Short mmCIF file of C-alpha atoms in Angstrom, two decimals:
data_model
loop_
_atom_site.label_atom_id
_atom_site.label_comp_id
_atom_site.label_asym_id
_atom_site.label_seq_id
_atom_site.Cartn_x
_atom_site.Cartn_y
_atom_site.Cartn_z
CA UNK W 1 43.51 22.96 -69.76
CA UNK W 2 47.42 23.61 -68.14
CA UNK W 3 49.02 23.02 -64.91
CA UNK W 4 46.56 25.62 -63.07
CA UNK W 5 43.34 23.23 -64.29
CA UNK W 6 41.58 23.58 -60.91
CA UNK W 7 39.72 20.02 -61.51
CA UNK W 8 43.28 18.22 -60.92
CA UNK W 9 42.90 20.21 -56.86
CA UNK W 10 41.32 18.35 -54.49
CA UNK W 11 38.19 20.45 -53.46
CA UNK W 12 35.86 19.20 -50.62
CA UNK W 13 34.56 16.03 -49.56
CA UNK W 14 31.76 14.12 -51.60
CA UNK W 15 29.24 14.21 -48.75
CA UNK W 16 29.69 17.73 -48.56
CA UNK W 17 29.13 19.24 -52.07
CA UNK W 18 25.41 19.25 -51.33
CA UNK W 19 25.68 21.04 -48.37
CA UNK W 20 28.16 23.31 -50.56
CA UNK W 21 25.63 23.67 -53.10
CA UNK W 22 22.72 24.46 -50.80
CA UNK W 23 24.74 27.31 -48.71
CA UNK W 24 25.89 28.84 -52.29
CA UNK W 25 22.35 29.28 -53.95
CA UNK W 26 20.79 30.82 -50.66
CA UNK W 27 23.87 33.23 -50.36
CA UNK W 28 24.12 34.42 -53.80
CA UNK W 29 20.13 34.00 -53.87
CA UNK W 30 19.12 35.76 -51.10
CA UNK W 31 21.77 38.77 -51.97
CA UNK W 32 19.09 40.29 -54.74
CA UNK W 33 16.83 41.64 -51.90
CA UNK W 34 19.51 42.80 -49.52
CA UNK W 35 21.42 44.61 -52.86
CA UNK W 36 18.10 46.20 -53.62
CA UNK W 37 18.15 47.69 -49.70
CA UNK W 38 21.94 48.62 -49.99
CA UNK W 39 20.67 51.02 -53.12
CA UNK W 40 18.38 52.57 -51.08
CA UNK W 41 21.13 55.15 -49.26
CA UNK W 42 24.21 53.68 -50.67
CA UNK W 43 24.72 54.95 -55.02
CA UNK W 44 25.08 52.13 -57.14
CA UNK W 45 28.33 52.94 -58.60
CA UNK W 46 29.75 53.21 -54.91
CA UNK W 47 28.43 49.77 -54.00
CA UNK W 48 29.63 47.71 -56.81
CA UNK W 49 33.00 49.24 -56.02
CA UNK W 50 32.81 48.56 -52.30
CA UNK W 51 31.80 44.78 -53.13
CA UNK W 52 34.82 44.60 -55.90
CA UNK W 53 37.83 45.93 -53.74
CA UNK W 54 36.88 44.52 -50.37
CA UNK W 55 36.14 41.37 -51.84
CA UNK W 56 39.61 41.22 -53.71
CA UNK W 57 41.37 42.56 -51.00
CA UNK W 58 39.29 39.67 -48.68
CA UNK W 59 40.23 37.05 -50.56
CA UNK W 60 44.17 38.51 -50.93
CA UNK W 61 44.54 38.33 -47.18
CA UNK W 62 43.08 34.67 -46.93
CA UNK W 63 45.26 33.25 -50.00
CA UNK W 64 48.62 35.12 -48.69
CA UNK W 65 47.68 33.29 -45.20
CA UNK W 66 47.74 30.33 -47.00
CA UNK W 67 50.38 30.43 -48.85
CA UNK W 68 48.40 30.69 -52.71
CA UNK W 69 48.57 34.34 -52.76
CA UNK W 70 50.65 34.46 -56.62
CA UNK W 71 50.83 36.94 -59.37
CA UNK W 72 49.19 36.10 -62.58
CA UNK W 73 51.32 34.80 -65.11
CA UNK W 74 52.11 36.51 -68.21
CA UNK W 75 50.27 34.28 -70.27
CA UNK W 76 46.96 34.47 -67.63
CA UNK W 77 47.22 38.56 -68.19
CA UNK W 78 44.22 38.33 -71.19
CA UNK W 79 41.99 35.92 -68.66
CA UNK W 80 42.42 38.59 -65.89
CA UNK W 81 41.53 41.28 -67.69
CA UNK W 82 38.42 40.58 -69.43
CA UNK W 83 36.88 38.74 -65.87
CA UNK W 84 37.96 41.95 -64.42
CA UNK W 85 36.51 44.61 -67.16
CA UNK W 86 33.47 42.80 -67.94
CA UNK W 87 32.60 40.04 -65.88
CA UNK W 88 33.12 42.21 -62.75
CA UNK W 89 33.16 45.81 -63.38
CA UNK W 90 30.60 45.81 -65.95
CA UNK W 91 27.95 43.17 -64.87
CA UNK W 92 28.28 44.56 -61.78
CA UNK W 93 27.95 48.07 -62.65
CA UNK W 94 24.88 47.50 -64.56
CA UNK W 95 23.27 45.24 -62.35
CA UNK W 96 23.30 47.48 -59.78
CA UNK W 97 22.40 50.21 -61.71
CA UNK W 98 18.82 48.37 -63.12
CA UNK W 99 18.08 47.70 -59.67
CA UNK W 100 16.94 50.82 -58.85
CA UNK W 101 14.94 50.67 -62.03
CA UNK W 102 13.59 47.35 -61.88
CA UNK W 103 12.48 44.26 -58.95
CA UNK W 104 15.11 42.13 -58.08
CA UNK W 105 13.24 38.66 -58.50
CA UNK W 106 13.09 39.34 -62.19
CA UNK W 107 16.82 41.08 -62.42
CA UNK W 108 18.27 37.48 -60.82
CA UNK W 109 16.35 35.84 -63.38
CA UNK W 110 17.90 37.93 -66.46
CA UNK W 111 20.98 37.92 -65.43
CA UNK W 112 21.29 33.87 -65.50
CA UNK W 113 20.68 34.37 -68.82
CA UNK W 114 24.15 33.73 -69.80
CA UNK W 115 23.87 30.59 -70.80
CA UNK W 116 21.17 31.20 -73.61
CA UNK W 117 24.09 33.89 -74.92
CA UNK W 118 27.10 32.41 -74.95
CA UNK W 119 25.96 29.40 -77.33
CA UNK W 120 25.91 32.10 -80.52
CA UNK W 121 28.87 33.72 -78.67
CA UNK W 122 30.57 30.33 -78.60
CA UNK W 123 29.99 29.97 -82.11
CA UNK W 124 31.18 33.07 -83.48
CA UNK W 125 34.36 33.43 -81.21
CA UNK W 126 35.70 29.74 -80.78
CA UNK W 127 33.92 28.07 -83.53
CA UNK W 128 31.84 25.90 -81.63
CA UNK W 129 29.34 23.47 -82.97
CA UNK W 130 25.41 26.00 -82.95
CA UNK W 131 23.41 22.24 -82.43
CA UNK W 132 20.42 22.18 -82.68
CA UNK W 133 19.29 21.83 -78.75
CA UNK W 134 21.17 25.01 -78.10
CA UNK W 135 19.13 26.89 -80.81
CA UNK W 136 16.05 25.53 -79.40
CA UNK W 137 16.80 26.63 -75.85
CA UNK W 138 17.77 29.62 -77.27
CA UNK W 139 14.42 30.26 -78.78
CA UNK W 140 12.53 29.01 -75.72
CA UNK W 141 14.66 31.81 -73.84
CA UNK W 142 13.55 34.41 -75.37
CA UNK W 143 9.85 34.15 -75.23
CA UNK W 144 10.75 33.33 -71.70
CA UNK W 145 12.30 36.59 -71.61
CA UNK W 146 9.93 38.46 -73.00
CA UNK W 147 7.33 36.94 -71.38
CA UNK W 148 9.40 38.19 -67.86
CA UNK W 149 9.87 41.81 -69.04
CA UNK W 150 5.56 41.58 -69.60
CA UNK W 151 6.53 44.79 -72.12
CA UNK W 152 2.98 45.15 -73.45
CA UNK W 153 2.70 46.18 -69.08
CA UNK W 154 5.50 48.72 -68.81
CA UNK W 155 4.43 52.39 -68.60
CA UNK W 156 6.39 55.04 -70.70
CA UNK W 157 9.03 57.02 -68.43
CA UNK W 158 9.25 54.51 -65.66
CA UNK W 159 13.12 52.99 -66.36
CA UNK W 160 12.11 49.54 -66.12
CA UNK W 161 12.91 49.30 -70.37
CA UNK W 162 16.29 50.82 -69.91
CA UNK W 163 16.88 48.62 -66.34
CA UNK W 164 16.06 45.46 -68.28
CA UNK W 165 18.06 46.28 -71.22
CA UNK W 166 20.95 47.20 -69.10
CA UNK W 167 20.33 43.29 -67.51
CA UNK W 168 20.23 41.92 -70.80
CA UNK W 169 23.55 43.20 -71.66
CA UNK W 170 25.13 41.99 -68.36
CA UNK W 171 24.06 38.82 -69.14
CA UNK W 172 25.71 39.05 -72.43
CA UNK W 173 28.76 40.39 -71.22
CA UNK W 174 29.23 37.78 -68.33
CA UNK W 175 28.14 35.15 -71.55
CA UNK W 176 31.11 36.96 -73.54
CA UNK W 177 33.82 36.51 -70.36
CA UNK W 178 33.17 32.81 -70.03
CA UNK W 179 33.63 32.02 -73.17
CA UNK W 180 37.31 33.42 -72.93
CA UNK W 181 37.62 31.51 -69.86
CA UNK W 182 36.42 28.43 -71.62
CA UNK W 183 39.05 29.37 -74.84
CA UNK W 184 41.93 30.56 -71.99
CA UNK W 185 44.77 27.95 -71.13
CA UNK W 186 45.23 28.75 -67.48
CA UNK W 187 48.30 28.98 -65.65
CA UNK W 188 47.29 29.65 -62.17
CA UNK W 189 44.03 28.48 -60.52
CA UNK W 190 40.95 30.71 -61.04
CA UNK W 191 41.06 31.39 -57.07
CA UNK W 192 43.87 32.57 -57.51
CA UNK W 193 43.38 35.15 -60.07
CA UNK W 194 40.22 36.15 -58.01
CA UNK W 195 41.92 39.03 -56.28
CA UNK W 196 43.69 40.59 -58.82
CA UNK W 197 40.53 40.18 -60.89
CA UNK W 198 38.08 42.26 -58.10
CA UNK W 199 40.64 44.59 -57.38
CA UNK W 200 41.18 45.83 -61.15
CA UNK W 201 37.96 45.95 -61.41
CA UNK W 202 36.74 47.92 -58.41
CA UNK W 203 40.18 50.43 -59.31
CA UNK W 204 38.46 51.28 -63.27
CA UNK W 205 34.57 51.07 -61.25
CA UNK W 206 35.97 53.77 -58.15
CA UNK W 207 37.20 56.67 -60.60
CA UNK W 208 33.89 56.31 -62.45
CA UNK W 209 31.32 56.40 -59.46
CA UNK W 210 33.49 59.58 -57.90
CA UNK W 211 33.13 61.11 -61.44
CA UNK W 212 29.20 60.31 -61.43
CA UNK W 213 27.81 60.30 -57.70
CA UNK W 214 31.02 62.35 -56.03
CA UNK W 215 32.33 60.98 -52.76
CA UNK W 216 30.83 58.37 -51.14
CA UNK W 217 28.05 59.29 -48.96
CA UNK W 218 27.59 56.78 -46.20
CA UNK W 219 25.81 56.96 -43.17
CA UNK W 220 27.23 54.11 -41.45
CA UNK W 221 24.27 52.69 -40.35
CA UNK W 222 24.07 49.38 -39.23
CA UNK W 223 22.07 48.76 -41.99
CA UNK W 224 24.49 49.82 -44.61
CA UNK W 225 27.20 47.57 -42.74
CA UNK W 226 25.43 44.63 -43.38
CA UNK W 227 24.44 44.94 -46.55
CA UNK W 228 28.23 45.80 -47.32
CA UNK W 229 29.47 43.12 -45.07
CA UNK W 230 27.14 40.78 -46.93
CA UNK W 231 28.06 41.78 -50.47
CA UNK W 232 31.77 41.74 -49.51
CA UNK W 233 32.19 38.15 -47.20
CA UNK W 234 29.11 36.32 -48.22
CA UNK W 235 28.14 37.14 -51.89
CA UNK W 236 31.64 37.64 -52.90
CA UNK W 237 34.10 35.87 -50.57
CA UNK W 238 32.52 32.38 -49.81
CA UNK W 239 30.39 32.97 -53.20
CA UNK W 240 33.60 32.37 -55.09
CA UNK W 241 34.73 29.91 -52.97
CA UNK W 242 31.42 27.91 -53.94
CA UNK W 243 31.39 28.22 -57.61
CA UNK W 244 34.63 27.28 -57.50
CA UNK W 245 33.94 24.02 -56.00
CA UNK W 246 31.47 23.28 -57.32
CA UNK W 247 32.72 23.49 -60.57
CA UNK W 248 35.24 21.74 -59.99
CA UNK W 249 33.33 18.90 -58.54
CA UNK W 250 30.53 18.94 -60.66
CA UNK W 251 29.73 18.19 -64.33
CA UNK W 252 29.14 21.42 -66.61
CA UNK W 253 25.38 20.26 -66.13
CA UNK W 254 24.81 19.53 -62.72
CA UNK W 255 26.68 22.74 -61.75
CA UNK W 256 24.93 24.72 -64.34
CA UNK W 257 20.94 22.89 -63.03
CA UNK W 258 23.09 23.83 -59.50
CA UNK W 259 23.67 27.61 -60.19
CA UNK W 260 20.12 27.77 -61.81
CA UNK W 261 18.21 27.36 -58.41
CA UNK W 262 20.19 30.99 -57.45
CA UNK W 263 17.62 33.13 -59.10
CA UNK W 264 15.01 30.84 -58.22
CA UNK W 265 15.95 31.45 -54.35
CA UNK W 266 16.33 34.84 -55.85
CA UNK W 267 12.48 34.57 -57.28
CA UNK W 268 11.46 33.65 -54.22
CA UNK W 269 13.23 35.84 -51.25
CA UNK W 270 11.77 38.71 -53.17
CA UNK W 271 8.51 37.97 -52.97
CA UNK W 272 8.81 37.85 -49.37
CA UNK W 273 10.60 40.15 -48.63
CA UNK W 274 10.20 43.00 -50.63
CA UNK W 275 7.01 42.23 -51.86
CA UNK W 276 7.44 41.49 -55.47
CA UNK W 277 4.61 41.05 -57.37
CA UNK W 278 4.92 37.84 -59.67
CA UNK W 279 2.02 37.77 -62.71
CA UNK W 280 1.34 34.30 -64.19
CA UNK W 281 2.71 35.59 -67.62
CA UNK W 282 5.91 36.17 -65.46
CA UNK W 283 5.52 32.71 -63.87
CA UNK W 284 5.22 31.13 -67.54
CA UNK W 285 8.48 33.30 -68.72
CA UNK W 286 10.52 32.18 -65.76
CA UNK W 287 9.24 28.57 -66.54
CA UNK W 288 10.94 28.90 -70.54
CA UNK W 289 14.20 30.95 -69.41
CA UNK W 290 14.93 27.70 -67.03
CA UNK W 291 13.59 25.41 -70.12
CA UNK W 292 15.98 27.23 -72.26
CA UNK W 293 19.10 27.63 -70.14
CA UNK W 294 18.25 23.83 -69.06
CA UNK W 295 18.15 23.08 -72.84
CA UNK W 296 21.47 24.67 -74.15
CA UNK W 297 22.89 23.35 -70.80
CA UNK W 298 22.23 19.35 -71.70
CA UNK W 299 23.51 20.05 -74.95
CA UNK W 300 26.69 20.68 -73.82
CA UNK W 301 26.67 17.33 -71.44
CA UNK W 302 30.19 16.20 -73.20
CA UNK W 303 31.94 19.47 -71.84
CA UNK W 304 34.28 19.87 -69.06
CA UNK W 305 33.06 22.14 -65.94
CA UNK W 306 34.27 25.90 -66.43
CA UNK W 307 35.70 27.38 -63.54
CA UNK W 308 34.49 30.80 -63.23
CA UNK W 309 31.52 31.04 -65.49
CA UNK W 310 29.11 31.13 -63.06
CA UNK W 311 28.22 33.64 -60.57
#
């Protein structure tokens, strides 16, 4: 890690880390049913573009006011591109599209299985050792994913299988981007690069949204404004700051454990707010996914926190 290593920058006071963690988990976890509400009236790729471009503009203004807005260095172009294309444009497009087909609680769990796929991808791209712990975590997590999807109960033509495939693809894309983030030699901090990554991702998804959905059909209702505002200000703006702050302040294992609380809140809020039904098989799957991700995280106990690798 180079001069841009965020771990060298001051984060928040240790006494506030707990409050930051709780607030970040609640904001990101509650967003899953909120995204589902937004998709009732906003096309998925337009909601993706509005979130990306709005959040990019917001972070750019905040960084400009605080003197932190900088152009990326040439050395950081690859990580700007990989995060913009894979972690933001592709993942958000897949997630928002999948939420039209599958419940938000299960979706939140499947997207957060990226920690499982990071182990084999890291072994492939970075030649990292694929330890017994990582293999065990991957096996347990995959069993949990199967239970969570309940393939024996899927109805033909329901689109659920496609939705689940999209979410697993999103988790794998996140893992690829995270592996690149881990292997990149940073010149700027992750927060300085975020506005450029968000805007670049939004510029990628906007023409695709226009081609697939036509011009955005927004009614301008209070509900739509709340949903879009939540995506821009809280889920992306505050959420990005919270994730980077926690990654700077905690070890990889501790921050990973905190981030796994996000899908737990996602499941609970989806049950309470949109009436999602969680079956005994799904509960078992959730437990196994948690166990698998935790096993993979614990096997990386000696690794430093990975800035920007979650959320």
